[in-house]
Amino acid sequence: MDAYNVVVVGSGPNGLAAAVTLARAGLGVLVLEAETEAGGGARTQALPGSDTGLLHDTCSAVHPMALASPFFREFDLAARGVELVEPEVQFAHPLDHGEAGLAYRDAARTAAGLGVDSDAWLGLVGRLSEHPDAVVSAGLGDRRSIPGEMLSSVAGFVATARFGLGVLEQGTPLWGRRFRGEVAPALLTGVAAHAIAPLPTLSAAGTALMLATLAHSHGWPLPRGGSGAITAALVADLLAHGGELRTGVRVASTADLPSARAYVFDTTPRAAADILGARLPGTAERALRRFRYGNAAAKVDFVLSGPVPWANDGVSRAGTVHLGGSRPQLVEAERAVAAGRHAEHPVTLVSDPALLDPGREIGGLRPLWTYAHVPAGSTVDPTEAVTTQIERFAPGFRDVVVSAHPTTASRMSEHDANYVGGDIAAGSVTMWQMFARPTPYPDPWATGAPGAYLCSASTPPGPGVHGLGGYFAARQVLQREFGTRTMPSLAPERG
Ligand SMILES: Cc1cc2nc3c(=O)[nH]c(=O)nc-3n(C[C@H](O)[C@H](O)[C@H](O)COP(=O)(O)OP(=O)(O)OC[C@H]3O[C@@H](n4cnc5c(N)ncnc54)[C@H](O)[C@@H]3O)c2cc1C
């Protein structure tokens, strides 16, 4: 008799999504987490050694995918008291001469600020945001079946095809033909840079068009209190359905695992191969070990005495700010990173949660979340590069900095083993690896070892807090190990 039906290794959003789904199907589920706190990339914590009382998002901060994800839509974060607060400006991209691209929820309002490229934005991102379900079904699908919206109606087919054509256009040297000005291409390229990949590439274009569409259709919100609120809701549901969570347990080999019918790994493929060892057939092991990690991010958590003094007023109202200047400057910076060099002006992401959530401010102090793109495994302290980049668009920034707390790329895995060398996407975001993630096999969640599955962001649909890797893996576990094709309801119980 097994101790559990399923043991999940790792409690990131995907591990917890798998655990919640399996527990709701009536199975006995245990989650083992290496860190002292659950959540992986969705944790909100005090900085080590800090006595300000401020809470910082350890990894993710901004959550368009949590709003759009079919898993979280059914799970219904709002009904569980998680308030996703939407900024007036979803994301902003300042340029050197004081201009800025501002993405509002309303595509027409966004386009109105883009001058000569107003129609170009509406014709690309505006059109896609008229059918966001098609974009979500293609961008957050399982990469093994035809996106559902494509088959649902003629309009769905056309919208999915339009997304594909947009990716072909913005992911190739053709990308310059659409735009005539400087602001709109920079605004879109700042989103493409989330892939931390050379530009233009198809994978970065897919990332850009999906996330930009979500800005107009769903929004780019921040959870009140920080990303840990999402984790707390998942853990509460797991426990309410009989699941167990043990933190501070790092699984290094099968000897660390209690007996169970199935195991689900919220780890990278190579880590799963290390743990499974001889249980993996040789070909399966080789396939998992071929998985490639990508470029990196290095983080700086700031404590500020006031808001960032952005030169452009619109940028001050944005939930997320992309820094790096014009499209050619962004291309140059990402090219340097891909070549293993530190960019002189690295692409940098910034979010000031207290702007939307005054409770994040304590005694006049506020946290600022930032990270910069750097070569994989970088040991360079990013504080000066990030500070200089922010100061470039917000003169006087240094005056509001009370303290800066860097995490180099090389140390990112110390608080989450999945971010090897600072690869926050848990695998390089190339077009090949977006589809053949983690392997090219028909079932991307099966490891090849009996009863052992992967569910992390290294599986489809890839990085982001959407829980779908976990949900898709749970679907496979239920079908193959427990013979059930009926997925449980994820909706909160009323009353
Ligand atoms: C700096 C940073 C910023 C980000 N910003 C955003 C953002 O704004 N929005 C967004 O949507 N996404 C963002 N992401 C990405 C997002 O956080 C991840 O894609 C997401 O958390 C992946 O979820 P996961 O469950 O696959 O893995 P993770 O969240 O990484 O969780 C994996 C868990 O498994 C545990 N684990 C690993 N190995 C073992 C082991 N051997 N034994 C036991 N436990 C183990 C880890 O400790 C961890 O808790 C960001 C990531 C980082 C690092």
Coordinates of C-alpha atoms in Angstrom, one line a residue, residues 7-466:
V7 CA 3.9 13.0 -4.5
V8 CA 4.6 16.4 -6.1
V9 CA 8.2 17.7 -5.8
G10 CA 8.3 21.5 -5.8
S11 CA 5.6 24.0 -4.8
G12 CA 5.9 26.6 -7.5
P13 CA 2.6 27.7 -9.2
N14 CA 2.8 24.6 -11.5
G15 CA 3.5 22.2 -8.7
L16 CA 0.7 23.6 -6.7
A17 CA -1.7 23.7 -9.7
A18 CA -0.9 20.0 -10.3
A19 CA -1.4 19.2 -6.6
V20 CA -4.7 21.1 -6.3
T21 CA -6.1 19.4 -9.4
L22 CA -5.1 15.9 -8.2
A23 CA -6.3 16.5 -4.6
R24 CA -9.6 17.7 -6.0
A25 CA -9.9 14.5 -8.0
G26 CA -9.9 12.7 -4.6
L27 CA -6.3 11.6 -4.6
G28 CA -4.0 11.6 -1.6
V29 CA -1.4 14.2 -2.5
L30 CA 1.9 15.2 -0.7
V31 CA 3.9 18.2 -1.9
L32 CA 7.6 18.3 -0.9
E33 CA 9.3 21.8 -1.1
A34 CA 13.0 22.4 -0.7
E35 CA 12.7 26.0 0.5
T36 CA 11.3 27.0 3.9
E37 CA 8.3 28.6 2.2
A38 CA 6.0 27.4 -0.6
G39 CA 5.5 29.2 -3.8
G40 CA 8.8 29.1 -5.9
G41 CA 8.5 31.9 -8.4
A42 CA 5.4 33.3 -6.6
R43 CA 6.6 34.3 -3.1
T44 CA 6.5 37.6 -1.3
Q45 CA 9.2 37.9 1.4
A46 CA 11.2 40.2 3.6
L47 CA 14.7 40.7 2.3
P48 CA 17.3 38.7 4.3
G49 CA 18.6 40.9 7.1
S50 CA 16.2 43.8 6.4
D51 CA 14.4 45.3 9.3
T52 CA 12.1 47.7 7.3
G53 CA 9.1 45.4 7.4
L54 CA 8.8 45.7 3.7
L55 CA 7.8 42.7 1.6
H56 CA 9.4 42.1 -1.8
D57 CA 8.3 39.8 -4.6
T58 CA 11.2 37.2 -4.7
C59 CA 10.5 36.4 -8.4
S60 CA 7.3 37.2 -10.3
A61 CA 5.4 40.5 -9.6
V62 CA 3.1 41.1 -12.6
H63 CA 0.4 38.7 -13.6
P64 CA -1.3 39.0 -17.0
M65 CA -1.1 35.2 -17.4
A66 CA -2.7 34.5 -14.1
L67 CA -5.7 36.5 -15.3
A68 CA -5.8 34.8 -18.7
S69 CA -4.9 31.2 -17.8
P70 CA -7.8 28.8 -18.1
F71 CA -6.6 27.1 -14.9
F72 CA -6.7 30.3 -12.8
R73 CA -10.0 31.4 -14.5
E74 CA -11.7 28.3 -13.2
F75 CA -9.8 28.4 -9.9
D76 CA -11.1 32.0 -9.5
L77 CA -8.5 33.9 -7.6
A78 CA -10.9 36.8 -7.0
A79 CA -13.5 34.6 -5.3
R80 CA -10.7 33.5 -3.0
G81 CA -9.9 37.0 -1.9
V82 CA -6.9 37.5 -4.2
E83 CA -7.3 41.0 -5.5
L84 CA -5.5 41.6 -8.8
V85 CA -5.1 45.4 -9.0
E86 CA -4.8 46.8 -12.5
P87 CA -2.7 49.9 -13.2
E88 CA -4.0 52.6 -15.5
V89 CA -1.0 52.2 -17.7
Q90 CA -0.4 48.4 -18.1
F91 CA 3.2 48.8 -19.3
A92 CA 5.3 51.7 -20.3
H93 CA 8.5 52.2 -22.4
P94 CA 10.3 55.5 -21.9
L95 CA 12.8 56.8 -24.5
D96 CA 15.7 59.2 -24.1
H97 CA 14.1 62.4 -25.2
G98 CA 11.2 62.3 -22.7
E99 CA 8.8 60.5 -25.0
A100 CA 7.3 57.2 -23.9
G101 CA 5.0 54.4 -25.3
L102 CA 2.1 53.8 -22.9
A103 CA 0.0 50.6 -23.2
Y104 CA -3.5 51.2 -21.8
R105 CA -6.2 48.6 -21.5
D106 CA -7.9 50.4 -24.4
A107 CA -6.1 49.7 -27.6
A108 CA -7.4 52.8 -29.3
R109 CA -6.1 55.0 -26.4
T110 CA -2.7 53.3 -26.7
A111 CA -2.6 53.8 -30.4
A112 CA -3.6 57.5 -30.1
G113 CA -0.3 58.0 -28.2
L114 CA 1.8 56.4 -30.9
G115 CA 1.7 59.1 -33.6
V116 CA 2.6 57.9 -37.0
D117 CA 2.3 54.3 -35.9
S118 CA -1.2 54.6 -34.5
D119 CA -2.8 52.5 -37.3
A120 CA 0.1 50.1 -37.3
W121 CA -0.4 49.2 -33.6
L122 CA -4.2 48.9 -34.1
G123 CA -3.7 46.7 -37.2
L124 CA -1.5 44.3 -35.3
V125 CA -2.0 44.3 -31.5
G126 CA -5.4 46.0 -31.7
R127 CA -6.8 43.4 -34.1
L128 CA -5.4 40.5 -32.0
S129 CA -7.0 41.9 -28.8
E130 CA -10.5 41.7 -30.5
H131 CA -10.1 37.9 -30.2
P132 CA -8.0 37.3 -27.1
D133 CA -9.2 33.8 -26.6
A134 CA -7.5 32.8 -29.8
V135 CA -4.2 34.3 -28.7
V136 CA -4.5 32.6 -25.2
S137 CA -5.4 29.3 -26.7
A138 CA -2.4 29.5 -29.1
G139 CA 0.1 31.1 -26.6
L140 CA -0.9 29.1 -23.5
G141 CA -1.8 25.9 -25.1
D142 CA -0.3 22.4 -24.6
R143 CA 1.8 22.7 -27.8
R144 CA 0.7 19.2 -28.7
S145 CA -2.9 19.8 -29.9
I146 CA -4.4 22.3 -32.3
P147 CA -5.4 25.4 -30.4
G148 CA -9.0 24.9 -29.4
E149 CA -10.1 28.4 -30.7
M150 CA -8.8 27.5 -34.1
L151 CA -11.4 24.8 -34.5
S152 CA -14.2 26.6 -32.7
S153 CA -15.4 29.0 -35.4
V154 CA -14.3 30.7 -38.6
A155 CA -13.6 33.8 -36.5
G156 CA -11.4 31.8 -34.1
F157 CA -9.6 30.2 -37.1
V158 CA -8.9 33.6 -38.6
A159 CA -7.8 35.2 -35.3
T160 CA -5.4 32.3 -34.6
A161 CA -4.0 32.6 -38.2
R162 CA -3.6 36.3 -37.7
F163 CA -1.6 35.6 -34.5
G164 CA 0.6 33.2 -36.4
L165 CA 1.2 35.7 -39.2
G166 CA 1.9 38.4 -36.7
V167 CA 4.6 36.2 -35.1
L168 CA 6.1 35.6 -38.6
E169 CA 6.2 39.3 -39.2
Q170 CA 7.5 40.5 -35.8
G171 CA 9.9 37.5 -35.4
T172 CA 11.9 38.0 -38.6
P173 CA 13.7 40.9 -40.3
L174 CA 10.3 41.9 -41.8
W175 CA 9.5 43.4 -38.4
G176 CA 10.6 46.9 -39.4
R177 CA 8.2 47.2 -42.3
R178 CA 5.2 47.9 -40.2
F179 CA 6.4 50.8 -38.1
R180 CA 7.6 54.3 -39.2
G181 CA 8.3 56.0 -35.8
E182 CA 10.4 55.1 -32.9
V183 CA 7.9 54.7 -30.0
A184 CA 5.6 51.9 -31.2
P185 CA 8.4 49.5 -32.2
A186 CA 10.2 50.1 -28.9
L187 CA 7.0 49.6 -27.0
L188 CA 6.5 46.2 -28.6
T189 CA 10.1 45.1 -28.4
G190 CA 10.2 45.8 -24.7
V191 CA 7.6 43.1 -24.3
A192 CA 9.4 40.8 -26.8
A193 CA 12.5 41.1 -24.6
H194 CA 10.6 39.1 -21.8
A195 CA 11.9 36.0 -23.7
I196 CA 15.5 37.1 -22.9
A197 CA 16.4 35.9 -26.4
P198 CA 18.0 37.5 -29.5
L199 CA 15.8 39.9 -31.4
P200 CA 14.0 39.4 -33.7
T201 CA 13.1 35.7 -33.2
L202 CA 9.8 33.9 -33.6
S203 CA 9.7 32.9 -29.9
A204 CA 10.2 36.5 -28.7
A205 CA 7.6 37.7 -31.2
G206 CA 5.1 35.1 -29.9
T207 CA 5.8 36.3 -26.3
A208 CA 5.4 40.0 -27.4
L209 CA 2.1 39.5 -29.2
M210 CA 0.6 37.4 -26.5
L211 CA 1.5 39.7 -23.6
A212 CA 0.7 42.9 -25.5
T213 CA -2.7 41.5 -26.5
L214 CA -3.3 40.6 -22.8
A215 CA -2.6 44.2 -21.8
H216 CA -5.6 45.2 -23.9
S217 CA -7.9 42.3 -23.1
H218 CA -7.1 41.3 -19.5
G219 CA -4.6 43.7 -18.1
W220 CA -1.3 43.4 -16.4
P221 CA -2.3 43.4 -12.7
L222 CA -0.3 43.0 -9.5
P223 CA -1.8 41.0 -6.6
R224 CA -2.6 43.1 -3.6
G225 CA 0.0 42.2 -1.0
G226 CA 2.3 40.6 -3.6
S227 CA 2.6 37.4 -5.6
G228 CA 2.6 35.3 -2.5
A229 CA -1.2 35.9 -2.3
I230 CA -1.6 33.6 -5.3
T231 CA 0.5 30.9 -3.6
A232 CA -1.5 31.3 -0.4
A233 CA -4.8 30.7 -2.3
L234 CA -3.4 27.5 -3.9
V235 CA -2.0 26.1 -0.7
A236 CA -5.3 26.8 1.2
D237 CA -7.2 24.9 -1.5
L238 CA -4.7 22.0 -1.4
L239 CA -5.0 21.7 2.3
A240 CA -8.8 22.0 2.2
H241 CA -8.9 19.0 -0.1
G242 CA -6.8 16.8 2.1
G243 CA -3.4 17.5 0.5
E244 CA -0.2 17.8 2.6
L245 CA 2.7 20.3 2.2
R246 CA 6.1 19.8 3.7
T247 CA 8.6 22.6 3.3
G248 CA 12.4 22.4 3.9
V249 CA 12.6 19.0 2.1
R250 CA 15.0 18.9 -0.8
V251 CA 14.6 15.8 -2.9
A252 CA 18.0 14.6 -4.2
S253 CA 17.2 11.0 -5.2
T254 CA 14.4 8.5 -5.1
A255 CA 15.4 7.6 -1.6
D256 CA 14.0 10.9 -0.5
L257 CA 10.5 10.1 -1.9
P258 CA 7.7 8.4 0.1
S259 CA 6.0 5.5 -1.8
A260 CA 3.4 6.7 -4.2
R261 CA 1.7 5.5 -7.4
A262 CA 2.9 8.6 -9.3
Y263 CA 5.4 11.4 -8.9
V264 CA 5.2 14.9 -10.4
F265 CA 8.3 17.0 -10.6
D266 CA 8.0 20.8 -10.6
T267 CA 11.8 20.8 -11.4
T268 CA 13.9 21.3 -14.5
P269 CA 14.2 18.2 -16.7
R270 CA 17.9 17.7 -15.8
A271 CA 17.0 17.9 -12.1
A272 CA 14.3 15.3 -12.6
A273 CA 16.9 13.1 -14.4
D274 CA 19.3 13.5 -11.4
I275 CA 16.6 12.5 -9.0
L276 CA 15.2 9.6 -11.0
G277 CA 18.6 8.1 -11.8
A278 CA 18.5 4.5 -12.8
R279 CA 14.7 4.5 -13.0
L280 CA 14.9 6.4 -16.3
P281 CA 15.5 4.4 -19.4
G282 CA 18.7 5.6 -21.1
T283 CA 17.0 7.2 -24.1
A284 CA 14.6 9.1 -21.9
E285 CA 17.5 10.3 -19.7
R286 CA 19.5 11.5 -22.6
A287 CA 16.5 13.4 -24.0
L288 CA 15.9 15.1 -20.6
R289 CA 19.6 16.0 -20.3
R290 CA 19.6 17.6 -23.7
F291 CA 17.3 20.3 -22.4
R292 CA 19.0 23.7 -22.7
Y293 CA 19.0 26.5 -20.2
G294 CA 18.7 30.1 -21.4
N295 CA 20.0 33.5 -20.8
A296 CA 19.6 35.0 -17.4
A297 CA 18.3 37.8 -15.2
A298 CA 19.9 39.4 -12.2
K299 CA 17.7 41.1 -9.7
V300 CA 17.9 44.2 -7.6
D301 CA 15.4 44.8 -4.9
F302 CA 15.5 48.5 -3.9
V303 CA 14.1 50.2 -0.8
L304 CA 13.0 53.7 -1.8
S305 CA 12.1 56.8 0.2
G306 CA 9.6 57.8 -2.5
P307 CA 8.3 56.9 -6.0
V308 CA 10.7 56.7 -8.9
P309 CA 10.8 60.2 -10.4
W310 CA 10.1 59.2 -14.0
A311 CA 10.7 62.1 -16.5
N312 CA 7.6 61.1 -18.4
D313 CA 4.4 61.5 -16.3
G314 CA 2.6 58.6 -18.0
V315 CA 5.4 56.2 -17.0
S316 CA 4.7 57.1 -13.4
R317 CA 1.2 55.5 -13.8
A318 CA 2.5 52.2 -15.2
G319 CA 2.5 48.9 -13.3
T320 CA 5.5 47.7 -15.4
V321 CA 8.2 49.7 -17.0
H322 CA 10.5 48.3 -19.7
L323 CA 13.9 50.1 -20.0
G324 CA 16.4 49.9 -22.7
G325 CA 15.6 52.6 -25.2
S326 CA 14.8 52.3 -28.9
R327 CA 14.3 49.1 -30.8
P328 CA 17.9 49.1 -32.1
Q329 CA 19.2 49.6 -28.6
L330 CA 17.2 46.8 -27.3
V331 CA 18.4 44.5 -30.1
E332 CA 22.0 45.4 -29.3
A333 CA 21.6 44.8 -25.6
E334 CA 20.0 41.3 -26.1
R335 CA 22.6 40.4 -28.7
A336 CA 25.3 41.1 -26.2
V337 CA 23.6 38.9 -23.6
A338 CA 23.2 36.1 -26.1
A339 CA 26.8 36.3 -26.9
G340 CA 27.8 36.0 -23.2
R341 CA 28.6 39.7 -22.7
H342 CA 27.1 42.2 -20.3
A343 CA 25.2 44.9 -22.2
E344 CA 26.4 48.4 -21.6
H345 CA 22.7 49.4 -21.1
P346 CA 20.9 46.1 -20.2
V347 CA 17.2 45.6 -20.7
T348 CA 15.7 46.2 -17.3
L349 CA 12.2 45.6 -16.0
V350 CA 10.8 47.7 -13.1
S351 CA 7.7 47.6 -11.0
D352 CA 6.7 49.8 -8.1
P353 CA 3.9 47.8 -6.3
A354 CA 3.1 50.6 -3.8
L355 CA 1.8 52.7 -6.8
L356 CA -1.3 50.4 -6.9
D357 CA -1.1 48.9 -3.4
P358 CA -0.4 51.6 -0.8
G359 CA -0.2 48.8 1.9
R360 CA 3.2 47.9 0.4
E361 CA 4.6 51.2 1.8
I362 CA 5.8 51.3 5.4
G363 CA 6.9 54.4 7.2
G364 CA 7.5 56.3 3.9
L365 CA 9.6 53.4 2.5
R366 CA 8.5 51.3 -0.5
P367 CA 9.9 48.3 -2.3
L368 CA 11.0 48.5 -6.0
W369 CA 11.2 45.3 -8.0
T370 CA 13.7 45.3 -10.8
Y371 CA 15.8 42.8 -12.9
A372 CA 18.2 43.2 -15.7
H373 CA 19.1 40.8 -18.5
V374 CA 22.6 39.4 -18.2
P375 CA 24.6 36.4 -19.6
A376 CA 23.8 33.0 -18.1
G377 CA 25.6 32.4 -14.8
S378 CA 26.8 36.0 -14.5
T379 CA 28.5 36.8 -11.1
V380 CA 28.4 40.5 -11.7
D381 CA 26.5 42.7 -9.2
P382 CA 23.8 44.4 -11.4
T383 CA 23.1 47.3 -8.9
E384 CA 25.1 50.0 -10.8
A385 CA 23.9 49.0 -14.2
V386 CA 20.2 48.9 -13.1
T387 CA 20.6 52.2 -11.2
T388 CA 22.1 53.9 -14.2
Q389 CA 19.5 52.6 -16.5
I390 CA 16.6 53.9 -14.3
E391 CA 18.4 57.2 -13.7
R392 CA 18.6 57.6 -17.5
F393 CA 14.8 57.9 -17.6
A394 CA 14.2 59.1 -14.1
P395 CA 16.8 61.7 -13.2
G396 CA 17.1 62.0 -9.4
F397 CA 16.4 58.3 -8.9
R398 CA 19.6 57.9 -6.9
D399 CA 18.2 60.4 -4.4
V400 CA 15.3 58.2 -3.4
V401 CA 17.3 55.0 -3.1
V402 CA 17.7 54.0 0.6
S403 CA 19.3 50.6 -0.1
A404 CA 19.8 48.2 -2.9
H405 CA 19.8 44.4 -2.5
P406 CA 21.2 42.5 -5.5
T407 CA 20.9 38.9 -6.5
T408 CA 23.4 37.9 -9.2
A409 CA 22.3 35.5 -11.9
S410 CA 24.7 32.9 -10.5
R411 CA 22.9 33.0 -7.1
M412 CA 19.3 32.9 -8.4
S413 CA 19.1 29.2 -8.0
E414 CA 20.0 29.5 -4.3
H415 CA 16.4 30.4 -3.6
D416 CA 14.8 28.3 -6.3
A417 CA 16.8 25.5 -7.9
N418 CA 14.8 25.8 -11.1
Y419 CA 16.5 29.1 -12.1
V420 CA 19.8 27.5 -13.1
G421 CA 22.5 30.2 -13.7
G422 CA 19.7 32.8 -13.4
D423 CA 17.6 31.4 -16.3
I424 CA 14.2 32.6 -15.0
A425 CA 12.3 30.9 -17.8
A426 CA 13.6 27.5 -16.7
G427 CA 14.8 26.7 -20.2
S428 CA 15.9 28.8 -23.2
V429 CA 13.0 30.4 -25.1
T430 CA 13.9 29.3 -28.6
M431 CA 11.1 28.4 -31.0
W432 CA 12.4 24.8 -31.0
Q433 CA 12.3 24.6 -27.2
M434 CA 8.9 26.3 -27.0
F435 CA 7.4 23.3 -28.8
A436 CA 9.9 20.6 -28.0
R437 CA 9.8 21.6 -24.3
P438 CA 11.2 19.6 -22.5
T439 CA 11.6 16.9 -25.2
P440 CA 10.1 16.5 -28.7
Y441 CA 8.1 13.4 -27.5
P442 CA 4.3 13.4 -28.0
D443 CA 3.7 13.6 -24.2
P444 CA 5.9 16.4 -22.9
W445 CA 5.0 15.7 -19.2
A446 CA 6.0 12.0 -19.1
T447 CA 9.6 11.6 -18.1
G448 CA 10.0 8.1 -19.5
A449 CA 10.2 6.5 -16.0
P450 CA 7.1 4.6 -15.0
G451 CA 4.7 6.9 -13.0
A452 CA 7.1 9.9 -13.1
Y453 CA 6.0 13.2 -14.7
L454 CA 7.3 16.8 -15.1
C455 CA 5.1 19.8 -14.6
S456 CA 7.4 22.9 -14.3
A457 CA 7.8 25.8 -16.6
S458 CA 10.2 23.6 -18.5
T459 CA 7.1 21.9 -19.9
P460 CA 4.4 23.5 -22.1
P461 CA 3.3 26.2 -22.2
G462 CA 6.5 27.5 -20.7
P463 CA 7.4 30.3 -18.3
G464 CA 4.9 32.5 -16.3
V465 CA 2.5 32.2 -13.4
H466 CA -0.4 30.4 -15.2

